């Protein structure tokens, strides 16, 4: 399973990369806006800065919603660095653009996916990744894991190569459940990844070991 970090914050990406377990980064227009980046030139430079921190794939999202605009923007993003992945929303012109990018060797991440049908379209269009938003599904009292399960089953039925990139991860349990179901990637806030570290029995056990170690080191 690949771990991507879902942020545009350079310090957080650097902290995560230092753990040695991060395989990539995902961003979106909201995460970019959160960093206070303004102007096209500064946005593009910020993507370049992210791509310098990690070797793995870095998703940068288009904001155009028409085919021509998505293609133009996507080609510009792809030219920024070898590890840029063009993030495209699950809309009709987005599917058309995903097919175009797939035929032209540009890696893509189909985002804002909330149904198995949408995930099927993304795979048919040749998306590199599909991003089902499990947390936002949970937020409206459905179970995001059911969607992951359906996508895993459908993709296995037909041998689709599109990677399932579970997104909108809210907590460590989402991560382990996605791993049990066979998602290829989870993209998470650093807090969710660090949450995997925590178990009270580990803390209790280490405290005992350290206390006993002192007995051997008077
Ligand atoms: O970046 C895509 C996805 O991870 C967004 O997550 O927390 O805004 O639902 P969230």
mmCIF file of N, CA and C and ligand atoms in Angstrom, residues 6 26-28 31 87 111 133 135-136 167-170 187, ligand 1:
data_model
loop_
_atom_site.group_PDB
_atom_site.id
_atom_site.type_symbol
_atom_site.label_atom_id
_atom_site.label_comp_id
_atom_site.label_asym_id
_atom_site.label_seq_id
_atom_site.Cartn_x
_atom_site.Cartn_y
_atom_site.Cartn_z
ATOM 1 N N UNK A 6 -1.872 14.202 2.095
ATOM 2 C CA UNK A 6 -2.880 15.046 1.456
ATOM 3 C C UNK A 6 -2.780 16.463 2.001
ATOM 4 N N UNK A 26 -0.878 14.455 -2.504
ATOM 5 C CA UNK A 26 -2.038 14.931 -3.263
ATOM 6 C C UNK A 26 -2.381 16.327 -2.777
ATOM 7 N N UNK A 27 -2.760 17.177 -3.711
ATOM 8 C CA UNK A 27 -3.257 18.506 -3.356
ATOM 9 C C UNK A 27 -4.608 18.687 -4.050
ATOM 10 N N UNK A 28 -5.272 19.759 -3.703
ATOM 11 C CA UNK A 28 -6.504 20.152 -4.391
ATOM 12 C C UNK A 28 -6.630 21.658 -4.224
ATOM 13 N N UNK A 31 -6.805 22.890 -0.615
ATOM 14 C CA UNK A 31 -5.548 22.765 0.136
ATOM 15 C C UNK A 31 -4.547 23.828 -0.301
ATOM 16 N N UNK A 87 -4.645 16.085 -11.777
ATOM 17 C CA UNK A 87 -5.885 15.702 -11.095
ATOM 18 C C UNK A 87 -7.074 16.314 -11.845
ATOM 19 N N UNK A 111 -10.597 12.664 -9.621
ATOM 20 C CA UNK A 111 -10.988 13.022 -8.266
ATOM 21 C C UNK A 111 -12.474 13.303 -8.128
ATOM 22 N N UNK A 133 -13.752 9.510 -2.363
ATOM 23 C CA UNK A 133 -13.670 10.337 -1.153
ATOM 24 C C UNK A 133 -14.445 9.666 -0.014
ATOM 25 N N UNK A 135 -14.223 9.799 3.362
ATOM 26 C CA UNK A 135 -14.637 10.597 4.519
ATOM 27 C C UNK A 135 -15.898 11.401 4.256
ATOM 28 N N UNK A 136 -15.986 11.957 3.046
ATOM 29 C CA UNK A 136 -17.156 12.774 2.720
ATOM 30 C C UNK A 136 -18.410 11.906 2.566
ATOM 31 N N UNK A 167 -9.201 8.490 -0.701
ATOM 32 C CA UNK A 167 -8.995 9.881 -0.302
ATOM 33 C C UNK A 167 -10.043 10.308 0.711
ATOM 34 N N UNK A 168 -9.883 11.561 1.186
ATOM 35 C CA UNK A 168 -10.798 12.050 2.228
ATOM 36 C C UNK A 168 -10.725 11.130 3.442
ATOM 37 N N UNK A 169 -9.486 10.759 3.791
ATOM 38 C CA UNK A 169 -9.227 9.879 4.936
ATOM 39 C C UNK A 169 -9.312 10.732 6.202
ATOM 40 N N UNK A 170 -10.027 10.243 7.171
ATOM 41 C CA UNK A 170 -10.233 11.040 8.390
ATOM 42 C C UNK A 170 -9.437 10.524 9.591
ATOM 43 N N UNK A 187 -4.419 8.512 0.734
ATOM 44 C CA UNK A 187 -3.867 9.852 0.865
ATOM 45 C C UNK A 187 -4.483 10.486 2.095
HETATM 46 O O1 LIG B 1 -7.714 15.902 -1.603
HETATM 47 C C1 LIG B 1 -8.810 15.076 -1.825
HETATM 48 C C2 LIG B 1 -9.420 14.609 -0.534
HETATM 49 O O2 LIG B 1 -8.434 13.947 0.215
HETATM 50 C C3 LIG B 1 -10.116 15.725 0.242
HETATM 51 O O3 LIG B 1 -10.311 15.328 1.583
HETATM 52 O O4 LIG B 1 -10.874 15.910 3.935
HETATM 53 O O5 LIG B 1 -11.400 17.559 2.087
HETATM 54 O O6 LIG B 1 -12.716 15.417 2.304
HETATM 55 P P1 LIG B 1 -11.363 16.101 2.522
#
